[in-house]
Amino acid sequence: MKNRILALFAGLVLGGSLLVISTGVVTAVTSPGGPSGKGVCATEAAAVKAGASVTTLQAMGDCEINRRFATLNDLGSRVSGSKVLTSSDAAALTAEIGSTRSA
């Protein structure tokens, strides 16, 4: 009987540990909306909704392009600062980010 209680307790501890660890991994992998945050181009979007003109559409486009560049720069710095990526994986990701930036 005592062995069953110890086995049950050990199973609960192990299960709880796995739950905590997996939650930490999911939290670490989940990425935010972007380095600039949500609603960055809200002012430009509101201006387009109020009255779309060439000027407001250009401002909206410029804001979105700058937001994309900020996101790519953030991803590049995360790749270069990663301690878990192999050098070949980091090089591949850096090349992909660079080609996306230039395209």
PDB file of C-alpha atoms in Angstrom:
ATOM      1  CA  MET A   1       0.000   0.000   0.000  1.00  0.00           C
ATOM      2  CA  LYS A   2       2.827   2.367   0.903  1.00  0.00           C
ATOM      3  CA  ASN A   3       4.535   1.678  -2.447  1.00  0.00           C
ATOM      4  CA  ARG A   4       1.340   2.562  -4.312  1.00  0.00           C
ATOM      5  CA  ILE A   5       1.065   5.884  -2.505  1.00  0.00           C
ATOM      6  CA  LEU A   6       4.718   6.671  -3.246  1.00  0.00           C
ATOM      7  CA  ALA A   7       4.221   5.741  -6.930  1.00  0.00           C
ATOM      8  CA  LEU A   8       1.095   7.889  -7.131  1.00  0.00           C
ATOM      9  CA  PHE A   9       2.874  10.815  -5.499  1.00  0.00           C
ATOM     10  CA  ALA A  10       5.887  10.431  -7.815  1.00  0.00           C
ATOM     11  CA  GLY A  11       3.555  10.327 -10.823  1.00  0.00           C
ATOM     12  CA  LEU A  12       1.786  13.487  -9.711  1.00  0.00           C
ATOM     13  CA  VAL A  13       5.083  15.287  -9.159  1.00  0.00           C
ATOM     14  CA  LEU A  14       6.383  14.179 -12.560  1.00  0.00           C
ATOM     15  CA  GLY A  15       3.131  15.147 -14.298  1.00  0.00           C
ATOM     16  CA  GLY A  16       3.113  18.541 -12.599  1.00  0.00           C
ATOM     17  CA  SER A  17       6.737  19.132 -13.569  1.00  0.00           C
ATOM     18  CA  LEU A  18       6.009  18.292 -17.205  1.00  0.00           C
ATOM     19  CA  LEU A  19       3.037  20.637 -17.192  1.00  0.00           C
ATOM     20  CA  VAL A  20       5.097  23.514 -15.811  1.00  0.00           C
ATOM     21  CA  ILE A  21       7.973  22.873 -18.218  1.00  0.00           C
ATOM     22  CA  SER A  22       5.714  22.597 -21.279  1.00  0.00           C
ATOM     23  CA  THR A  23       3.926  25.813 -20.325  1.00  0.00           C
ATOM     24  CA  GLY A  24       7.290  27.569 -20.093  1.00  0.00           C
ATOM     25  CA  VAL A  25       8.313  26.273 -23.521  1.00  0.00           C
ATOM     26  CA  VAL A  26       5.043  27.389 -25.124  1.00  0.00           C
ATOM     27  CA  THR A  27       5.402  30.804 -23.534  1.00  0.00           C
ATOM     28  CA  ALA A  28       8.985  31.115 -24.774  1.00  0.00           C
ATOM     29  CA  VAL A  29       8.064  30.106 -28.339  1.00  0.00           C
ATOM     30  CA  THR A  30       4.977  32.306 -28.652  1.00  0.00           C
ATOM     31  CA  SER A  31       6.000  35.508 -30.351  1.00  0.00           C
ATOM     32  CA  PRO A  32       4.420  38.911 -29.867  1.00  0.00           C
ATOM     33  CA  GLY A  33       2.649  40.807 -32.647  1.00  0.00           C
ATOM     34  CA  GLY A  34       5.848  42.552 -33.562  1.00  0.00           C
ATOM     35  CA  PRO A  35       8.552  44.632 -31.986  1.00  0.00           C
ATOM     36  CA  SER A  36       6.599  47.799 -32.575  1.00  0.00           C
ATOM     37  CA  GLY A  37       3.478  46.445 -30.906  1.00  0.00           C
ATOM     38  CA  LYS A  38      -0.151  46.201 -31.861  1.00  0.00           C
ATOM     39  CA  GLY A  39      -1.857  49.209 -33.404  1.00  0.00           C
ATOM     40  CA  VAL A  40       1.335  50.904 -34.573  1.00  0.00           C
ATOM     41  CA  CYS A  41      -0.237  52.324 -37.707  1.00  0.00           C
ATOM     42  CA  ALA A  42      -3.605  53.057 -36.082  1.00  0.00           C
ATOM     43  CA  THR A  43      -3.353  56.798 -36.776  1.00  0.00           C
ATOM     44  CA  GLU A  44      -2.627  56.203 -40.453  1.00  0.00           C
ATOM     45  CA  ALA A  45      -5.397  53.598 -40.702  1.00  0.00           C
ATOM     46  CA  ALA A  46      -7.894  56.010 -39.150  1.00  0.00           C
ATOM     47  CA  ALA A  47      -6.853  58.695 -41.635  1.00  0.00           C
ATOM     48  CA  VAL A  48      -7.440  56.276 -44.537  1.00  0.00           C
ATOM     49  CA  LYS A  49     -10.868  55.338 -43.172  1.00  0.00           C
ATOM     50  CA  ALA A  50     -11.784  58.985 -42.726  1.00  0.00           C
ATOM     51  CA  GLY A  51     -10.917  59.845 -46.306  1.00  0.00           C
ATOM     52  CA  ALA A  52      -8.700  57.795 -48.553  1.00  0.00           C
ATOM     53  CA  SER A  53      -6.418  60.001 -50.591  1.00  0.00           C
ATOM     54  CA  VAL A  54      -3.047  59.451 -52.205  1.00  0.00           C
ATOM     55  CA  THR A  55      -1.354  61.142 -49.247  1.00  0.00           C
ATOM     56  CA  THR A  56      -3.125  59.089 -46.565  1.00  0.00           C
ATOM     57  CA  LEU A  57      -2.572  55.842 -48.481  1.00  0.00           C
ATOM     58  CA  GLN A  58       1.145  56.646 -48.900  1.00  0.00           C
ATOM     59  CA  ALA A  59       1.433  57.406 -45.175  1.00  0.00           C
ATOM     60  CA  MET A  60      -0.266  54.095 -44.352  1.00  0.00           C
ATOM     61  CA  GLY A  61       2.030  52.204 -46.719  1.00  0.00           C
ATOM     62  CA  ASP A  62       5.149  53.899 -45.344  1.00  0.00           C
ATOM     63  CA  CYS A  63       4.112  53.066 -41.783  1.00  0.00           C
ATOM     64  CA  GLU A  64       3.498  49.407 -42.608  1.00  0.00           C
ATOM     65  CA  ILE A  65       6.826  49.129 -44.459  1.00  0.00           C
ATOM     66  CA  ASN A  66       8.666  50.658 -41.502  1.00  0.00           C
ATOM     67  CA  ARG A  67       6.852  48.294 -39.139  1.00  0.00           C
ATOM     68  CA  ARG A  68       7.891  45.332 -41.283  1.00  0.00           C
ATOM     69  CA  PHE A  69      11.532  46.488 -41.297  1.00  0.00           C
ATOM     70  CA  ALA A  70      11.420  46.836 -37.510  1.00  0.00           C
ATOM     71  CA  THR A  71      10.081  43.288 -37.234  1.00  0.00           C
ATOM     72  CA  LEU A  72      12.778  41.931 -39.568  1.00  0.00           C
ATOM     73  CA  ASN A  73      15.498  43.776 -37.647  1.00  0.00           C
ATOM     74  CA  ASP A  74      14.186  42.320 -34.386  1.00  0.00           C
ATOM     75  CA  LEU A  75      14.124  38.815 -35.852  1.00  0.00           C
ATOM     76  CA  GLY A  76      17.677  39.257 -37.138  1.00  0.00           C
ATOM     77  CA  SER A  77      18.932  40.274 -33.716  1.00  0.00           C
ATOM     78  CA  ARG A  78      17.110  37.331 -32.105  1.00  0.00           C
ATOM     79  CA  VAL A  79      18.719  34.906 -34.547  1.00  0.00           C
ATOM     80  CA  SER A  80      22.194  36.334 -34.047  1.00  0.00           C
ATOM     81  CA  GLY A  81      21.771  36.310 -30.266  1.00  0.00           C
ATOM     82  CA  SER A  82      20.341  32.792 -30.072  1.00  0.00           C
ATOM     83  CA  LYS A  83      22.264  30.257 -28.065  1.00  0.00           C
ATOM     84  CA  VAL A  84      20.244  27.262 -29.267  1.00  0.00           C
ATOM     85  CA  LEU A  85      20.541  27.602 -33.061  1.00  0.00           C
ATOM     86  CA  THR A  86      23.349  25.847 -34.853  1.00  0.00           C
ATOM     87  CA  SER A  87      25.589  28.060 -36.965  1.00  0.00           C
ATOM     88  CA  SER A  88      24.171  26.607 -40.191  1.00  0.00           C
ATOM     89  CA  ASP A  89      20.578  27.180 -39.034  1.00  0.00           C
ATOM     90  CA  ALA A  90      21.408  30.734 -37.948  1.00  0.00           C
ATOM     91  CA  ALA A  91      23.078  31.400 -41.308  1.00  0.00           C
ATOM     92  CA  ALA A  92      20.047  30.067 -43.185  1.00  0.00           C
ATOM     93  CA  LEU A  93      17.639  32.184 -41.148  1.00  0.00           C
ATOM     94  CA  THR A  94      19.832  35.264 -41.495  1.00  0.00           C
ATOM     95  CA  ALA A  95      19.932  34.771 -45.273  1.00  0.00           C
ATOM     96  CA  GLU A  96      16.156  34.367 -45.395  1.00  0.00           C
ATOM     97  CA  ILE A  97      15.614  37.506 -43.335  1.00  0.00           C
ATOM     98  CA  GLY A  98      18.050  39.412 -45.550  1.00  0.00           C
ATOM     99  CA  SER A  99      16.343  38.303 -48.753  1.00  0.00           C
ATOM    100  CA  THR A 100      12.938  39.191 -47.313  1.00  0.00           C
ATOM    101  CA  ARG A 101      14.254  42.629 -46.320  1.00  0.00           C
ATOM    102  CA  SER A 102      15.688  43.312 -49.792  1.00  0.00           C
ATOM    103  CA  ALA A 103      12.601  42.018 -51.589  1.00  0.00           C
TER     104      ALA A 103
END
